Amino acid sequence: MAQRTPSQHARSTRGAGLGTEPSSAVWDVVARVDTGELATAAALLHNLHPADQADALAALDGRERRRLLDRIDSHTLAELLPFLTPEELEHVAPDVALPQLTAALDETPAQLGADVLHAIPLTDAELVLDRLPKAGLVEPLLQHDDDSAGGIMAPELMVLGPHLAAEQALTVLRAAAPAPTVRDTVYIVDTEGVLLGSIGLHSLVFAPPMTALRDLMEPIGPTVTTDMDQEDALKILQRFGLHALPVLDDDGRLVGVTTSDDLLDIAQQEATEDMYRLVGLVDDQALTTPVTTALRRRLPWLLLNLATAFAAAAVVAAFESTLARVAALAIFLPIIAGQGGNAGMQVTTLAVRAMALGEFDRHFTRLVLPRETIIGIVSGIAFGLLVGVVGWVWQDNPWLGVAVGAAMLGTMVVAGLFGLLIPIILRGLGADPALAASIFVTTATDMLGFLFFLGLAALLIQRIA
Amino acid sequence: MAQRTPSQHARSTRGAGLGTEPSSAVWDVVARVDTGELATAAALLHNLHPADQADALAALDGRERRRLLDRIDSHTLAELLPFLTPEELEHVAPDVALPQLTAALDETPAQLGADVLHAIPLTDAELVLDRLPKAGLVEPLLQHDDDSAGGIMAPELMVLGPHLAAEQALTVLRAAAPAPTVRDTVYIVDTEGVLLGSIGLHSLVFAPPMTALRDLMEPIGPTVTTDMDQEDALKILQRFGLHALPVLDDDGRLVGVTTSDDLLDIAQQEATEDMYRLVGLVDDQALTTPVTTALRRRLPWLLLNLATAFAAAAVVAAFESTLARVAALAIFLPIIAGQGGNAGMQVTTLAVRAMALGEFDRHFTRLVLPRETIIGIVSGIAFGLLVGVVGWVWQDNPWLGVAVGAAMLGTMVVAGLFGLLIPIILRGLGADPALAASIFVTTATDMLGFLFFLGLAALLIQRIA
């Protein structure tokens, strides 16, 4: 996501009505376009905050959107582009005429330009780049991985040499009239472009006018390289409480910054990924994903789930003769499976989240494993007694109560252990610890839970039947 | 979380070695404290980055931590406090001697001061406030809800009247030498303190020196009130792509700002909460939560899970006579339950996340419900055929194959519908859409899946038996 300049907010004369939801005027615009009143729609759109303008464009269908886009100027387009989500950008960008898009991108930060060019066909992107005055800033961004610090960095910075005096520095910056992404920091580099330090604009303004920048500058703090994973860049930014993190090339030259604004989006993406992976939603998807894509992405993992369900079924099959003698045993299978699966998933969720937030280490495992074992035993005893008594009374058979109660205890302990071990094992194998963890955890609890219960019932069959 | 001033990073002379993990020197400090070499430990600590110093303090036990704290000065303490996580702060703050804590808090942002005072006993907090020179800034923060914009805002701002000229404004700011939380924006207020607009420090520095601030200032954009939920403040900040959001009292007076840095932490908290609630982890907890607290928080929801599991068991019990004739039917119960539960949870997870990110509305429901129905039918046919054939071959009975295959189709459709409806219903009832959703979804898929399968088997019992 790109940075937004303050002028973009100038159109809304009061803060009133700028809330968490799109204003109702957005739906007016959409309705006017639908009824063909394009001039009215364009006039209404023009009075909206760019965030609302972006919502209106995103809410339209392709054909209607293209009609409305014909009526708006490239400056308006440049102002609203930063407010489209990455997914909305993928839908909207291909609908914009190339000359209009080129003019708009000359006004937007290079980082957003790169996002837009990623969203349109390659041949179109090349046509835009050929005509874009600031192509020199945008092109390097396209060469880095989407998920790397180099792919998300902003190259527009205030950069000066170390020998200028504070007063001169302000004069130079004023003459350059830059629109930097980080507006409160001036970066100091040597003649090769190698980062030497930085000065807060605040310090620069309030420093004695003749002080040289090299005497004002603060030493380099944490930095990242262009190829670093964005998730690691996020962790460093958070760990050191920074607003912006300089991105260096392999020779230590400053090529951009990644800011906490970008990383908010990334933090939410990463959280989304973890939640999805826990239930076997592995590739990029949302409720809006087209049906065929959604099927292609969900079916393989549901197939894995089915395969593991057959493993649990095989355990039940091994005890078919026991079940044939006491059909009521089948009643308790969903109880064992449901309770074990939920308890296991609770622990897995806690473990996956702790790993994602960098709060899980070996030290920690030594503490947590015994703790989850105790929790499993205590809750196993509580629910074992409860289920045992209910089983006894319901089926009027104390020995069935013993079998289901003891199996419940065993299942709860196993749930805690596997809930913790499965993310650890997945991570140890180099996979994402959340990867389809629910499938593996519930398979383990189902299989062992059924084994405990039907195994005990088989041993006690003379007394239960 | 509080803002960090650049001087805090000055101690690390190079960016090298500042990564996502604590440096190895942190473990050196911990080891020296453990062996009683306190002078060496304090000297080592003094050379670390404050983020590493915070990690060292957090890693120590209470008694050892107090020994090390006795050896560090209040300035060092003030620098490392911002790098403790909220949970670490709760453990560390009560170990600091009150005079040392008071001296340190006078150097930290008021927002962090409020967090620290929340972490120590009330009587101690009152003693600190009595002696704290900046108590006037900290006290108002304590009066707001922890989760409200007023509870997380920072009150240190650059604030000026509208009639000053740009040059005068810079002189006033220079004389005041403020350490504001938002270092790139000057807020303009009237004599009552009511917010009128804002100016980027950048614009102020580069404006013609005699221009009045009222002619330079940008109108008010989005603002929030002190009592707004922090989660809504996050959504507004993201929606409008802002770095800082002014917080106003009921009379429109500017009392603080909340920044995107605070909101990164909040976004991660909210994501964590949603993940946890999905599996019935409702109250604040982590893998480090003490056993008794963890049990108190997990058991009630596991009990609810057990109650719903009995509902599924009751469906099975209703078909006990059918199961008594063909025990092999029990083998397929885990397959129906496992597949339906996983498919349902996939949809629920997508829906809950879309709601949390503000991407779920009524418009959307009309599109998504038919789409998930189609996905349910297609995957139901695929898995129904597969399971039907396996059932037929495995049990050498085509009619058993028909029953399990048709039940699988029905279960997959129901899973998609309930997976979507349960978060919508929970939200409609005013509850969190993620609240124990896995429990409700799997109960619905278990009950209906068993009903389809055992009901069909009962109808076909002459042919299956």
CSV table of C-alpha atoms in Angstrom, one decimal, chain A residues 274 277-278 348 351-352 355-356 422-428 430-437:
chain,number,residue,atom,x,y,z
A,274,ASP,CA,-2.4,-18.3,9.7
A,277,ARG,CA,-4.0,-22.4,7.1
A,278,LEU,CA,-5.2,-23.8,10.4
A,348,THR,CA,-2.7,-25.6,18.4
A,351,ALA,CA,0.9,-22.4,19.7
A,352,VAL,CA,0.6,-21.1,16.1
A,355,MET,CA,5.0,-18.7,16.9
A,356,ALA,CA,3.7,-16.0,14.6
A,422,ILE,CA,1.8,-30.8,15.6
A,423,PRO,CA,2.7,-27.1,15.0
A,424,ILE,CA,6.2,-27.9,16.5
A,425,ILE,CA,6.7,-30.8,14.1
A,426,LEU,CA,5.4,-28.9,11.1
A,427,ARG,CA,7.8,-26.1,11.9
A,428,GLY,CA,10.6,-28.5,12.4
A,430,GLY,CA,10.3,-26.5,7.5
A,431,ALA,CA,6.5,-26.1,6.8
A,432,ASP,CA,4.2,-23.4,8.1
A,433,PRO,CA,3.3,-24.4,11.7
A,434,ALA,CA,-0.4,-23.6,10.9
A,435,LEU,CA,-0.4,-25.7,7.7
A,436,ALA,CA,-3.7,-27.7,7.8
A,437,ALA,CA,-3.0,-28.2,11.5
